[in-house]
Short mmCIF file of C-alpha atoms and ligand atoms in Angstrom, two decimals:
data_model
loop_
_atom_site.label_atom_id
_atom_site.label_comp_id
_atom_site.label_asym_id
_atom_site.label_seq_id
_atom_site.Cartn_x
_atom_site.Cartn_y
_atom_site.Cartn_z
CA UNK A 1 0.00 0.00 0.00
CA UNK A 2 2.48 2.45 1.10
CA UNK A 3 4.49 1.53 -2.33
CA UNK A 4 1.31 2.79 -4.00
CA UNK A 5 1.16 5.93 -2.22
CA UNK A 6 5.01 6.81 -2.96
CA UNK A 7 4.43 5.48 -6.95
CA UNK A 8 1.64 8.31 -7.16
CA UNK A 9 3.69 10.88 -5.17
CA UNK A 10 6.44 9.96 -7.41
CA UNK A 11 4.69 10.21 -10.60
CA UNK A 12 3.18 13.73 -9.47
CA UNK A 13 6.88 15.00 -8.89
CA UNK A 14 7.94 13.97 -12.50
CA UNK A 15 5.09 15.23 -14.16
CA UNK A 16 5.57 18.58 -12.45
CA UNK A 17 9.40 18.98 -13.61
CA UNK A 18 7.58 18.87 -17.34
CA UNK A 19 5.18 21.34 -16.69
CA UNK A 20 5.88 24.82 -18.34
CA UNK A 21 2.58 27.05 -18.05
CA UNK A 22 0.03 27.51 -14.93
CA UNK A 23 -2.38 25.66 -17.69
CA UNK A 24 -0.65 22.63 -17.76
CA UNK A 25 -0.69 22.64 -13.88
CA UNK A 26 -4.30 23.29 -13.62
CA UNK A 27 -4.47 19.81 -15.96
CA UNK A 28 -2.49 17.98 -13.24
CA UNK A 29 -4.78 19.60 -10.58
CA UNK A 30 -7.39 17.16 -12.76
CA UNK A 31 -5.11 14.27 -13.00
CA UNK A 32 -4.35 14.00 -9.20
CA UNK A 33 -6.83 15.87 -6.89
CA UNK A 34 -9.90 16.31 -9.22
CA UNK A 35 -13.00 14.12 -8.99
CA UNK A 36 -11.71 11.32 -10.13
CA UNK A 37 -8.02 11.83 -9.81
CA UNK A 38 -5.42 9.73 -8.69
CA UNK A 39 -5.20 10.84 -5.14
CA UNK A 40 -9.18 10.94 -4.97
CA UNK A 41 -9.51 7.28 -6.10
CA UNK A 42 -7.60 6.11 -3.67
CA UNK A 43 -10.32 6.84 -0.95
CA UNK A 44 -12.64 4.94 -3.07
CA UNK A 45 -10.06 1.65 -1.96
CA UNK A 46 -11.20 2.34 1.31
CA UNK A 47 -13.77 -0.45 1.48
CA UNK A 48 -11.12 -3.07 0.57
CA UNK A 49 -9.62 -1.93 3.79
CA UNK A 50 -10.17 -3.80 7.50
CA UNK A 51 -11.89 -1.37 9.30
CA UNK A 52 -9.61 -0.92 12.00
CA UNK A 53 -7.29 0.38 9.32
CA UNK A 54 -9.62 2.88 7.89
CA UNK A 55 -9.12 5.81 9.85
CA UNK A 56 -4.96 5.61 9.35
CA UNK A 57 -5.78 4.64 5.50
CA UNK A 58 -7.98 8.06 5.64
CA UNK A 59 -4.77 10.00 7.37
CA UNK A 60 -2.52 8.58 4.41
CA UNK A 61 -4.16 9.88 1.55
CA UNK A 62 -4.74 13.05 3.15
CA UNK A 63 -1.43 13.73 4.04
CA UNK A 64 -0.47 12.19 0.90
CA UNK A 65 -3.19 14.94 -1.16
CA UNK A 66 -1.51 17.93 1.07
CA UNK A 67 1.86 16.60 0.07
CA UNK A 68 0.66 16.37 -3.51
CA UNK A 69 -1.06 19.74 -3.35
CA UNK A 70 2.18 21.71 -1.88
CA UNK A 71 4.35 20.33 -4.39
CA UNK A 72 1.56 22.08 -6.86
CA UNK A 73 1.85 25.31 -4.76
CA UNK A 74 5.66 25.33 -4.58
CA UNK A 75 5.70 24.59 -9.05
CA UNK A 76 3.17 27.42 -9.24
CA UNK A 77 5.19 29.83 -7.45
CA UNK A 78 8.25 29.27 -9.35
CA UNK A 79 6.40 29.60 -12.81
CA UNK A 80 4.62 33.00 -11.72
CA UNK A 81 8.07 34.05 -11.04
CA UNK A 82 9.13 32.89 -14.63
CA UNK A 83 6.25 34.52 -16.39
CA UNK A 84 6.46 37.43 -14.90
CA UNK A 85 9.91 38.08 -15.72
CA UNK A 86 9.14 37.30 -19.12
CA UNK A 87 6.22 39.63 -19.06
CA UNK A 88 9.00 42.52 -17.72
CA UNK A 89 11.36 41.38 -20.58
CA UNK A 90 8.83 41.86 -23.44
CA UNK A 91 7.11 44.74 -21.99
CA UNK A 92 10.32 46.87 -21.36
CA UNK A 93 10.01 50.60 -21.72
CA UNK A 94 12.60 52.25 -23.58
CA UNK A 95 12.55 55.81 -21.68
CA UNK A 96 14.49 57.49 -24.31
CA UNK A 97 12.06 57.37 -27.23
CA UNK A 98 10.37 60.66 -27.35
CA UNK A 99 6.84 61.31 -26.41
CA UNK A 100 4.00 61.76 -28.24
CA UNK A 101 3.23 65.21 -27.83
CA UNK A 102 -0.58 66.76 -27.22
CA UNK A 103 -1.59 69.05 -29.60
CA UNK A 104 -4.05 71.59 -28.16
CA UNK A 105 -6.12 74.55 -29.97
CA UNK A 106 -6.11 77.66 -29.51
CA UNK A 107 -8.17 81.18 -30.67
CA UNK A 108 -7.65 82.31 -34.26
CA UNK A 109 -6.15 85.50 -34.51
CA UNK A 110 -9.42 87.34 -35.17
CA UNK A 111 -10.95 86.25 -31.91
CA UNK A 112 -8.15 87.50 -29.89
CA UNK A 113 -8.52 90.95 -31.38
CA UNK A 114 -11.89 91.08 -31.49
CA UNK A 115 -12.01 90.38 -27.80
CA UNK A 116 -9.14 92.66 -26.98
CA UNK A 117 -11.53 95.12 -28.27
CA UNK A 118 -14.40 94.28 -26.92
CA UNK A 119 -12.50 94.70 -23.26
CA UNK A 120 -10.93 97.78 -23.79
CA UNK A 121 -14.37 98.96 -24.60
CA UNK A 122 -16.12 96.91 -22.08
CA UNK A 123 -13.13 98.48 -19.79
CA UNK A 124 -15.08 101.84 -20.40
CA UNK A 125 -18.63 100.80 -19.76
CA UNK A 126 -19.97 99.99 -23.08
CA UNK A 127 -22.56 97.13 -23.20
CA UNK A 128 -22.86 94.37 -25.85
CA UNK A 129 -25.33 94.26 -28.76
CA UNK A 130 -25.65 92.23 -31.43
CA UNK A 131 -27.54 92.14 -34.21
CA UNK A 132 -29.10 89.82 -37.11
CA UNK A 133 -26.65 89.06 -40.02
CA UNK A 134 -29.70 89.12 -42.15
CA UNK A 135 -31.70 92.63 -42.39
CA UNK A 136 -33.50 94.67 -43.82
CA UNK A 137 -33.38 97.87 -46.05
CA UNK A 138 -34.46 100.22 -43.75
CA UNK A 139 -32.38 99.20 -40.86
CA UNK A 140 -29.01 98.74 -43.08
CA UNK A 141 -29.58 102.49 -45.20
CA UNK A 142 -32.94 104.22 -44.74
CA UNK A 143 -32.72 104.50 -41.04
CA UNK A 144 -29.09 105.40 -41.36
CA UNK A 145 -29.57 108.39 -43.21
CA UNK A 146 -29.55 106.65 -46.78
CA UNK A 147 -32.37 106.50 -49.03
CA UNK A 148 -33.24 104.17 -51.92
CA UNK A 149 -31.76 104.81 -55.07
CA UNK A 150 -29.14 107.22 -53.16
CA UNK A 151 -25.57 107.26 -54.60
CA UNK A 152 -23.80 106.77 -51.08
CA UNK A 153 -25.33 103.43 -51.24
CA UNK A 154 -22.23 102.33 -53.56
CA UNK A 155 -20.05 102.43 -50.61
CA UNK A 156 -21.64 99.41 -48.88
CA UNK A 157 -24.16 98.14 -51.72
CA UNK A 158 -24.25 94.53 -51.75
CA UNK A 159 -26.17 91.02 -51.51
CA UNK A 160 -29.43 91.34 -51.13
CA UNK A 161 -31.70 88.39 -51.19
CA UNK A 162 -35.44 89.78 -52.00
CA UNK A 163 -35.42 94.05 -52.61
CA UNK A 164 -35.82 94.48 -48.88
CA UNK A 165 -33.76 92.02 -47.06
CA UNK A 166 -30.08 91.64 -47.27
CA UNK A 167 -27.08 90.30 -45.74
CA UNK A 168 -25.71 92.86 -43.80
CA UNK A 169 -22.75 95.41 -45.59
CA UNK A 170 -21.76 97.00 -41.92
CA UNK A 171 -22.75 96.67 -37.95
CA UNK A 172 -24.34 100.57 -38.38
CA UNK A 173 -27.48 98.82 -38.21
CA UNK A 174 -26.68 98.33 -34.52
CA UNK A 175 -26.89 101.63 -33.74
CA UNK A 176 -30.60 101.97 -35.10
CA UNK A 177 -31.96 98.57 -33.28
CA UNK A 178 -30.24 99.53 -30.18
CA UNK A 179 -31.69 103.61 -30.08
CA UNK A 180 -35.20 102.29 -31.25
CA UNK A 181 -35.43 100.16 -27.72
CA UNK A 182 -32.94 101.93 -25.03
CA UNK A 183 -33.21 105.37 -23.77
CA UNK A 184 -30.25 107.64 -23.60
CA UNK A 185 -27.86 107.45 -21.91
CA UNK A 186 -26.47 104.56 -24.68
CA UNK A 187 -23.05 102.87 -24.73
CA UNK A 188 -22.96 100.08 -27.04
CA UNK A 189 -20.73 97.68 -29.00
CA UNK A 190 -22.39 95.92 -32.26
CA UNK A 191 -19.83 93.29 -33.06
CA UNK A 192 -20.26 91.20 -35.84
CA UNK A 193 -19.92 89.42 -39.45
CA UNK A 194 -20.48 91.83 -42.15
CA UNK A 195 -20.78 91.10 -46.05
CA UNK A 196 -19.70 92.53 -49.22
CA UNK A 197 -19.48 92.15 -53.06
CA UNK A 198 -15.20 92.27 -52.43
CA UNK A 199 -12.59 89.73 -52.72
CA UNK A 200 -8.83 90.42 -53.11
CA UNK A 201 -5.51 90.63 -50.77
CA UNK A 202 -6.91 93.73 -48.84
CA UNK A 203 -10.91 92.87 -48.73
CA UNK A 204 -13.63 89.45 -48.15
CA UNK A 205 -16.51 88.80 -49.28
CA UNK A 206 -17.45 87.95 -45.20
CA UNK A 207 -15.50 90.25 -42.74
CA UNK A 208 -16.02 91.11 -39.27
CA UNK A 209 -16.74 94.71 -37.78
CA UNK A 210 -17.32 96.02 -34.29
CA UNK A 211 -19.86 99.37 -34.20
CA UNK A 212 -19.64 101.53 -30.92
CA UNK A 213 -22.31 104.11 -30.29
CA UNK A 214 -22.74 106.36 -26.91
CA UNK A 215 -25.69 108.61 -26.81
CA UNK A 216 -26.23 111.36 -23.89
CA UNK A 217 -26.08 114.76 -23.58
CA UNK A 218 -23.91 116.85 -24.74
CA UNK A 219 -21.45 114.29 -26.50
CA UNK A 220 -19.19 115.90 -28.99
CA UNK A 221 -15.98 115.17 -31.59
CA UNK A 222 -13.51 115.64 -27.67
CA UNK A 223 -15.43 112.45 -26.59
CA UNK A 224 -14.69 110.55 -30.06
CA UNK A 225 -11.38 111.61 -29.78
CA UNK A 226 -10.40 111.02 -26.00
CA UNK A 227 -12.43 107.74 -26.29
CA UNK A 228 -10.24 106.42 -29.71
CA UNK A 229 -6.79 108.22 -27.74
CA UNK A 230 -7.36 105.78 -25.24
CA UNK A 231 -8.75 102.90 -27.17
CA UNK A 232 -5.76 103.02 -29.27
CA UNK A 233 -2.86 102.61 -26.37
CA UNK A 234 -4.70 99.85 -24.99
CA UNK A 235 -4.75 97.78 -28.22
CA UNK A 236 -1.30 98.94 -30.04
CA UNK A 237 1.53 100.42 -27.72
CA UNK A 238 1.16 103.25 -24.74
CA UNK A 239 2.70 106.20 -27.55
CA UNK A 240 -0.45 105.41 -29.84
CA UNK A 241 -1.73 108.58 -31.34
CA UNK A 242 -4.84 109.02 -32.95
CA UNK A 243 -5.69 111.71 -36.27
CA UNK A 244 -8.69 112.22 -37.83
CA UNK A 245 -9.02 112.82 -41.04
CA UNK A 246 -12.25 114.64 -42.74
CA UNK A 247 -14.71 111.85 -44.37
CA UNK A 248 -18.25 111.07 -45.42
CA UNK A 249 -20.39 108.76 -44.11
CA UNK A 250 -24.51 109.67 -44.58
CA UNK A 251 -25.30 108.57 -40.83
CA UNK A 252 -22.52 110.97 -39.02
CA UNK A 253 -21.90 114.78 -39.46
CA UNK A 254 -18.86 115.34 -39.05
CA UNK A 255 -17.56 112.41 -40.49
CA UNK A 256 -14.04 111.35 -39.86
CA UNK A 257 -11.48 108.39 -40.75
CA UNK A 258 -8.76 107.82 -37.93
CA UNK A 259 -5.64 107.09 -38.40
CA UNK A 260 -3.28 105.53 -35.77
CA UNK A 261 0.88 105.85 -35.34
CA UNK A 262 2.31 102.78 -37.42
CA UNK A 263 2.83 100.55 -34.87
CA UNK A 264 5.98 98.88 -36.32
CA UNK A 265 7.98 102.08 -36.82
CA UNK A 266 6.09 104.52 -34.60
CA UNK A 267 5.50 106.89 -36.87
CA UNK A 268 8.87 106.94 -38.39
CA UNK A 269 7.85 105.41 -41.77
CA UNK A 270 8.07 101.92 -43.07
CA UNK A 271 6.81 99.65 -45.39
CA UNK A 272 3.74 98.25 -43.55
CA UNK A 273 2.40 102.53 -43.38
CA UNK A 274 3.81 103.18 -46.80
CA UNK A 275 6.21 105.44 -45.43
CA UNK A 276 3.92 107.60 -44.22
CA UNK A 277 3.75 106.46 -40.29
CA UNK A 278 -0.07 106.64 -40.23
CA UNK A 279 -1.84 103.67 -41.11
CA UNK A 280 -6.20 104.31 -41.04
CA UNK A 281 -7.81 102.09 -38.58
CA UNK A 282 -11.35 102.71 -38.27
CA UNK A 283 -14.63 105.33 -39.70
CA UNK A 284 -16.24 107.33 -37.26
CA UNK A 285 -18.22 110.57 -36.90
CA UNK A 286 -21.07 112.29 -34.91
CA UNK A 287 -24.68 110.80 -35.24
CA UNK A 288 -26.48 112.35 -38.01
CA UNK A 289 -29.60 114.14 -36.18
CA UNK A 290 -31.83 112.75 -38.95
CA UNK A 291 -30.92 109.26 -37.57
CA UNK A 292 -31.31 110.17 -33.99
CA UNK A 293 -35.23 111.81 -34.57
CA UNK A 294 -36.02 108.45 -36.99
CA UNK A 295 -35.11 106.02 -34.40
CA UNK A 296 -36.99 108.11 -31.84
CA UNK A 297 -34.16 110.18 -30.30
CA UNK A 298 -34.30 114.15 -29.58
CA UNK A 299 -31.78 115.52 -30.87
CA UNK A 300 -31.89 118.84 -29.32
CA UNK A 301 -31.60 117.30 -25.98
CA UNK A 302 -28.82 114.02 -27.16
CA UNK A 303 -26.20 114.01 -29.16
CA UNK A 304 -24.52 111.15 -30.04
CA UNK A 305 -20.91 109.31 -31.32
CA UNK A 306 -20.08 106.45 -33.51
CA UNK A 307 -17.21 104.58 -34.94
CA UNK A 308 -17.16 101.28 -36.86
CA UNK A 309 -14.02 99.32 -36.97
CA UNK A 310 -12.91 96.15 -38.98
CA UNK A 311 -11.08 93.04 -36.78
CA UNK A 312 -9.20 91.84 -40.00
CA UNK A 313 -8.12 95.32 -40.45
CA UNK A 314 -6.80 95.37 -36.68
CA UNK A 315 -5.65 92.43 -37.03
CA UNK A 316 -3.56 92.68 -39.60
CA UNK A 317 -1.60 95.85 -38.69
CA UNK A 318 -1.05 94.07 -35.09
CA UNK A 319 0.69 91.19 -36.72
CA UNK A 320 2.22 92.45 -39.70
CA UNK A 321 -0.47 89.98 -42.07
CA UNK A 322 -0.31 91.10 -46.16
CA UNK A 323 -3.40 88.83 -47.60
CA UNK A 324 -6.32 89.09 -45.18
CA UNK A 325 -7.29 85.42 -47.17
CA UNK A 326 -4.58 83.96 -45.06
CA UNK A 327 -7.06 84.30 -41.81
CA UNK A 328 -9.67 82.31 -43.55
CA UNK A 329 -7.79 79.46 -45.23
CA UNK A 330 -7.45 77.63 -41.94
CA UNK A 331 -3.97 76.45 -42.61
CA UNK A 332 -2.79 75.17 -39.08
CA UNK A 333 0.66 76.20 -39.49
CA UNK A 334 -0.37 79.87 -39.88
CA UNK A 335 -2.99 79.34 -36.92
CA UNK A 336 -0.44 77.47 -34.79
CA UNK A 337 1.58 81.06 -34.52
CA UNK A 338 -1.31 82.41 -32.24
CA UNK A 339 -1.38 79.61 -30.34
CA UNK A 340 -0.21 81.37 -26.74
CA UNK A 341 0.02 78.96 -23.94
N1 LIG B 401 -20.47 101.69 -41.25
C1 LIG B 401 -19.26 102.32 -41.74
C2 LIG B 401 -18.59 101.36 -42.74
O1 LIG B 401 -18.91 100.21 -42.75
C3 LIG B 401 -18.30 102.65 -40.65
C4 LIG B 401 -18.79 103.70 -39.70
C5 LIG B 401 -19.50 103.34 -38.57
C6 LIG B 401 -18.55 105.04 -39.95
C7 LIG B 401 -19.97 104.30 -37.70
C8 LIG B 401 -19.02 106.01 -39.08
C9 LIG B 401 -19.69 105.64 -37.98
O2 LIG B 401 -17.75 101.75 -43.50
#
């Protein structure tokens, strides 16, 4: 008997030395201890036995199943060892390739201007308005001072999709929707995208302005000008100076176009102000009275300023851009350049 306890102990210790993977030993788990395993079966002897044998018989072939079952344990350990170094070995990290870098977005150029302007303005108490894209004749010329059929239409003529609705030329219409439903005093920004028959390296079809109007009493050409003065050193450098030049525009009288230092040479001349050290920024003037008393206004008691400005315009003088296209042709490398972390 005891010779066919050590033959199964035996074979269990040779078929362990062959076993390479936990799977294997999981099949010898069947083979010795499972249901109907070697080590099991041997119980099922028992009734061959003389009783007064049984309960040492019993002892045997448990001891002999722990023995059996360590032996497992001790094989297991060493091949969890084994795999795992292999695992280490295959997996190895090289720490000197480089890494794969995140690429994250940023604002395009005409966002960060247009809300650098917006909060130097906002800086000053002006309020945000904006306005449909799509509009109508009357707000776009007649209530701005320009009837049908009038010649100053040619400056901002342009798409119209039935004879009174149109996609808007300017943000002036801003000014009209904002004084037919606030009372004086008004301080408003009309930012927005604008449209017009124009494509070359200076001018898009789709462009973006930003309209200011205040209306109180007794506003004048001083406030335009200190307003601009310090509008101007906020956006380009602290030795900004503004000029205004004599213009026309039907919805102001006076009617000026500003001009700003260059703010590459400072006024010295260079190529980007033609050698002239001026370069014009923005239209502006003094509200028309017609267009105050049509949108409701008086205009012996108010008086009113406005200015319209164009963001690729701005933006272009701040970064020294030649082809406005190249702010519209999404080309990531270009883009990338803003990119300020
Ligand atoms: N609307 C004018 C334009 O598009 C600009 C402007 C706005 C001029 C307000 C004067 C006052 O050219």
């Amino acid at each position: 008997m005891q010779e066919q306890f050590n033959n199964v102990k035996q074979s269990a210790i040779i078929d362990l030395e062959n076993v390479s993977s936990m799977r294997e030993i999981n099949d010898l788990k069947v083979k010795y201890v499972g249901k109907s395993g070697l080590v099991t079966s041997l119980l099922r002897t028992m009734k061959d036995i003389a009783p007064e044998m049984r309960s040492t018989f019993g002892k045997m072939v448990n001891d002999l199943k722990e023995e059996v079952l360590s032996l497992f344990a001790q094989k297991e350990t060493l091949l969890k060892e084994k795999e795992l170094k292999e695992r280490f070995e295959r997996e190895k990290i090289d720490v000197t390739l480089p890494g794969k870098s995140q690429t994250i977005g940023s604002l395009h150029p005409l966002n960060i201007v247009k809300n650098k302007i917006l909060n130097a303005f906002c800086g000053m108490g002006f309020e945000i308005f904006e306005g449909p894209e799509i509009d109508t004749d009357y707000y776009c010329f007649q209530a701005l001072n320009i009837p049908k059929d009038h010649p100053a239409r040619d400056m901002q003529d342009t798409f119209y999709f039935t004879e009174n609705i149109l996609l808007r030329p300017h943000t002036s219409p801003g000014q009209v929707r904002t004084m037919e439903n606030k009372k004086p005093p008004i301080k408003i920004l009309s930012p927005g995208k604008v449209y017009r028959a124009d494509d070359d390296a200076s001018h898009s079809p789709m462009f973006h302005q930003i309209e200011g109007l205040v209306v109180d009493k007794g506003v004048s050409l001083c406030d335009l000008k200190g307003l601009l003065d310090e509008f101007v050193k906020i956006m380009f450098d602290d030795d900004t100076k503004t000029r205004f030049r004599p213009s026309f525009f039907p919805f102001t009288e006076p009617s000026v176009e500003v001009d700003v230092t260059c703010c590459k040479c400072h006024g010295k001349g260079c190529s980007l102000c033609k050698g002239t050290g001026w370069i014009e920024i923005l239209g502006a003037g003094i509200v028309n009275k017609n267009v105050l008393e049509m949108s409701g206004i008086d205009s012996n008691e108010y008086s009113g300023l406005a200015f319209g400005l164009g963001v690729e315009r701005i933006t272009m003088i701040k970064y020294g851009i030649s082809d406005i296209r190249t702010l519209f042709e999404n080309n990531v490398k270009f883009l990338k350049q803003f990119n300020r972390r």
